[in-house]
Structure formats: C-alpha cells, structure tokens
Short mmCIF file of C-alpha atoms in Angstrom, two decimals:
data_model
loop_
_atom_site.label_atom_id
_atom_site.label_comp_id
_atom_site.label_asym_id
_atom_site.label_seq_id
_atom_site.Cartn_x
_atom_site.Cartn_y
_atom_site.Cartn_z
CA MET A 1 -151.01 -68.69 143.64
CA ARG A 2 -148.36 -69.08 140.93
CA LYS A 3 -144.72 -68.04 140.71
CA ALA A 4 -143.32 -66.25 137.65
CA THR A 5 -141.87 -69.58 136.51
CA GLY A 6 -145.36 -71.10 136.26
CA GLU A 7 -144.96 -73.42 139.26
CA ALA A 8 -147.65 -73.50 141.91
CA VAL A 9 -146.46 -72.00 145.20
CA GLY A 10 -146.43 -74.40 148.13
CA THR A 11 -146.74 -77.56 146.06
CA GLN A 12 -143.93 -79.94 145.38
CA SER A 13 -143.46 -80.53 141.67
CA ARG A 14 -143.09 -84.05 140.40
CA LEU A 15 -139.94 -82.70 138.76
CA ALA A 16 -138.40 -81.47 142.04
CA ALA A 17 -134.76 -82.37 142.68
CA PRO A 18 -133.01 -82.63 146.04
CA SER A 19 -130.90 -79.66 147.13
CA ASP A 20 -129.40 -78.37 150.35
CA LEU A 21 -130.31 -74.81 149.33
CA SER A 22 -133.40 -73.31 150.97
CA GLU A 23 -136.72 -73.26 149.11
CA SER A 24 -136.47 -69.47 148.98
CA ALA A 25 -132.95 -69.56 147.53
CA ARG A 26 -133.92 -72.12 144.91
CA ALA A 27 -137.00 -70.12 143.90
CA SER A 28 -135.07 -66.84 143.63
CA ILE A 29 -132.22 -68.37 141.67
CA THR A 30 -134.61 -70.29 139.40
CA ILE A 31 -136.44 -67.09 138.44
CA ALA A 32 -133.15 -65.23 137.86
CA VAL A 33 -131.58 -68.01 135.78
CA ASN A 34 -134.75 -68.52 133.72
CA THR A 35 -134.79 -64.80 132.92
CA LEU A 36 -131.11 -64.98 131.99
CA LEU A 37 -131.89 -68.03 129.85
CA ALA A 38 -134.62 -66.08 128.01
CA ASP A 39 -132.11 -63.29 127.34
CA THR A 40 -129.61 -65.89 126.13
CA PHE A 41 -132.09 -67.28 123.59
CA SER A 42 -132.86 -63.71 122.49
CA LEU A 43 -129.15 -62.91 122.02
CA TYR A 44 -128.67 -66.17 120.12
CA MET A 45 -131.53 -65.32 117.75
CA LYS A 46 -130.32 -61.76 117.17
CA THR A 47 -126.77 -62.96 116.53
CA LYS A 48 -128.04 -65.56 114.04
CA ASN A 49 -130.27 -62.92 112.43
CA PHE A 50 -127.23 -60.71 111.87
CA HIS A 51 -125.21 -63.71 110.66
CA TRP A 52 -127.89 -64.45 108.05
CA HIS A 53 -128.37 -60.82 106.96
CA VAL A 54 -124.93 -59.23 107.08
CA SER A 55 -123.68 -57.74 103.81
CA GLY A 56 -120.91 -55.52 102.57
CA PRO A 57 -117.14 -55.54 102.13
CA HIS A 58 -116.51 -57.38 105.44
CA PHE A 59 -119.23 -59.95 104.78
CA ARG A 60 -117.10 -63.06 105.21
CA ASP A 61 -115.41 -61.88 108.43
CA TYR A 62 -118.64 -60.71 110.08
CA HIS A 63 -120.63 -63.70 108.82
CA LEU A 64 -118.11 -66.07 110.44
CA LEU A 65 -117.76 -63.96 113.60
CA PHE A 66 -121.53 -63.88 114.15
CA ASP A 67 -121.83 -67.61 113.49
CA ASP A 68 -119.07 -68.44 116.01
CA GLN A 69 -120.61 -66.14 118.59
CA ALA A 70 -124.11 -67.52 118.05
CA ASP A 71 -122.81 -71.06 118.58
CA GLU A 72 -121.11 -70.00 121.82
CA VAL A 73 -124.27 -68.29 123.09
CA PHE A 74 -126.44 -71.29 122.16
CA GLU A 75 -124.06 -73.58 124.08
CA MET A 76 -125.03 -71.72 127.26
CA THR A 77 -128.71 -72.55 126.99
CA ASP A 78 -128.65 -76.22 127.92
CA ALA A 79 -126.35 -75.76 130.91
CA LEU A 80 -128.48 -72.88 132.26
CA ALA A 81 -131.71 -74.85 131.83
CA GLU A 82 -130.20 -77.94 133.43
CA ARG A 83 -128.94 -75.82 136.32
CA VAL A 84 -132.52 -74.71 136.98
CA ARG A 85 -133.62 -78.34 136.96
CA LYS A 86 -130.80 -79.33 139.35
CA LEU A 87 -132.17 -76.68 141.73
CA GLY A 88 -135.57 -78.40 141.55
CA GLY A 89 -137.21 -75.75 139.39
CA THR A 90 -138.77 -75.91 135.97
CA THR A 91 -137.46 -73.96 133.04
CA LEU A 92 -138.59 -72.41 129.77
CA ARG A 93 -141.19 -74.26 127.75
CA SER A 94 -141.80 -72.21 124.62
CA ILE A 95 -140.96 -69.20 122.47
CA GLY A 96 -143.87 -67.44 124.20
CA HIS A 97 -142.33 -68.14 127.60
CA ILE A 98 -139.02 -66.72 126.38
CA ALA A 99 -140.78 -63.61 125.07
CA LYS A 100 -142.49 -63.06 128.45
CA LEU A 101 -139.23 -63.22 130.39
CA GLN A 102 -136.64 -61.66 128.06
CA ARG A 103 -135.34 -58.21 128.93
CA SER A 104 -133.20 -57.81 125.82
CA SER A 105 -134.52 -56.16 122.68
CA ASP A 106 -135.17 -57.87 119.37
CA ASN A 107 -134.16 -56.37 116.04
CA ASP A 108 -136.74 -57.07 113.36
CA ALA A 109 -135.45 -54.46 110.90
CA GLU A 110 -135.30 -55.64 107.31
CA TYR A 111 -131.85 -54.08 106.91
CA VAL A 112 -129.24 -53.26 109.54
CA ASP A 113 -125.92 -51.70 108.62
CA PRO A 114 -123.06 -54.09 109.46
CA GLN A 115 -121.40 -51.46 111.67
CA ASP A 116 -124.67 -51.10 113.60
CA MET A 117 -124.86 -54.89 113.95
CA LEU A 118 -121.43 -54.92 115.62
CA LEU A 119 -122.33 -52.07 117.97
CA GLU A 120 -125.73 -53.52 118.87
CA LEU A 121 -124.39 -57.00 119.60
CA GLY A 122 -121.56 -55.46 121.62
CA GLU A 123 -124.08 -53.57 123.75
CA ASP A 124 -126.26 -56.67 124.11
CA ASN A 125 -123.27 -58.70 125.31
CA ARG A 126 -122.37 -55.99 127.84
CA GLU A 127 -125.96 -56.02 129.11
CA MET A 128 -125.74 -59.82 129.36
CA ILE A 129 -122.53 -59.48 131.40
CA SER A 130 -124.24 -57.06 133.77
CA SER A 131 -127.21 -59.41 134.15
CA MET A 132 -124.95 -62.40 134.79
CA ARG A 133 -123.06 -60.45 137.45
CA LYS A 134 -126.35 -59.66 139.23
CA VAL A 135 -127.38 -63.32 139.15
CA HIS A 136 -123.89 -64.21 140.42
CA GLU A 137 -124.41 -61.83 143.38
CA LEU A 138 -127.72 -63.55 144.14
CA CYS A 139 -125.98 -66.93 144.00
CA ASP A 140 -123.27 -65.64 146.35
CA GLU A 141 -125.94 -64.47 148.81
CA HIS A 142 -127.42 -67.98 148.87
CA ARG A 143 -124.07 -69.80 148.71
CA ASP A 144 -124.93 -71.43 145.37
CA ILE A 145 -121.39 -71.96 144.19
CA ALA A 146 -122.34 -74.25 141.31
CA THR A 147 -124.49 -71.66 139.53
CA ALA A 148 -121.98 -68.90 140.36
CA SER A 149 -119.15 -70.98 138.89
CA LEU A 150 -121.11 -71.60 135.70
CA LEU A 151 -121.79 -67.87 135.39
CA GLU A 152 -118.12 -67.01 135.85
CA GLU A 153 -117.25 -68.99 132.74
CA TYR A 154 -120.08 -67.38 130.78
CA ILE A 155 -119.10 -63.87 131.91
CA ASP A 156 -115.59 -64.50 130.58
CA GLN A 157 -117.00 -65.73 127.25
CA ALA A 158 -119.31 -62.70 126.98
CA GLU A 159 -116.44 -60.34 127.74
CA LYS A 160 -114.48 -61.94 124.89
CA ARG A 161 -117.46 -61.61 122.52
CA SER A 162 -117.87 -57.97 123.52
CA TRP A 163 -114.17 -57.32 122.99
CA PHE A 164 -114.16 -58.94 119.53
CA LEU A 165 -117.24 -56.93 118.51
CA PHE A 166 -115.65 -53.74 119.82
CA GLU A 167 -112.42 -54.35 117.91
CA ALA A 168 -114.27 -55.28 114.72
CA SER A 169 -116.38 -52.11 114.98
CA ARG A 170 -113.43 -49.73 115.18
CA THR A 171 -112.89 -47.37 112.33
CA SER A 172 -109.76 -45.26 111.89
CA GLY A 173 -109.63 -42.67 114.67
CA LEU A 174 -112.79 -44.00 116.36
CA THR A 175 -112.49 -46.00 119.59
CA HIS A 176 -116.09 -45.93 120.98
CA HIS A 177 -114.80 -44.95 124.42
#
C-alpha cells in the first residue's frame, strides 16, 4: 500500500529523520505540507507568467510587483520542502508530482487583462492563506510548533501580497468589497 506522498506504508524510508512527533502526525503533516508546496509552485509559476506577459499603461509597476511577489513565493518552496524532510517524509519530485497535488488553478490564456491578473493573483493568495491556516490547525492539533511557526510567517507575507494586489487593482469608486 502507498501513501499519497509515494512512500510505502509501514516501511521506514532510508531518508527518514528522527522526530518526537507520532508517525501519524508526521504522515498527516507531510501530506498537507506537500500539497501546500505544490500550490506554492503553482502560484509562483502563475505570478511569473503574469510578470512576463503583463502589458499596458501600468506595465512597469505591475511587472516589478509581480516579479517581487514571485520571488517571495519561490522563497517559500525550499523551507516547506525541507520541513517535510525534517519530519522524516519525502517531498515533491517533479512537475508531474506538483500537478497531481496542486489545488490551485493554472492560467494558460494567451492574453490576460492586467486588471484581471491583479484580481486573479489576489484571489489565489487569499486561497493560499486559507490553505495555510488549515495546515496550521493540523500542526496545532499535533503540537508541531516548528511547522506552525513557519506558516505564520508565510501567512503574513501572503496577506501583504493580497493587500498590495487589492490596492493596485482599485479603480476610482471601486473597492472590491
């Protein structure tokens, strides 16, 4: 039998790491963090896509905003993957593995209006915040303070990204509330 992460159930991986968390806690958190990691790679790619393809009168501002945000999202990936490894799990191995686990949507449109880019990335960041909060709750249940602490920092960063995207998307008289 295999877990969603690709590890055989009941066998100790040669990559296992010591932890005082239960096997069940480590397995649950590993699956949740790997799924979050897949969503993080997806958000990174979409943000870079919009960075590369933005056009219009606010080109420079949006181009730089998307690049800064993509860098911040990408910075999360290594820490999340290493957290999985510290828990004794294995993490993502390929683009295909990411595609299997990601919950977020891709945007393969040839053209996306810059205003729609801002709104879509804002929504994606809010979905990421919600997902991180759920993983945080799981970590709290299992007393995994290290993963919870990492997520708290990333939730704050995502809230800032969402705020910036919201403010940049405002038009006169429109607040998106």
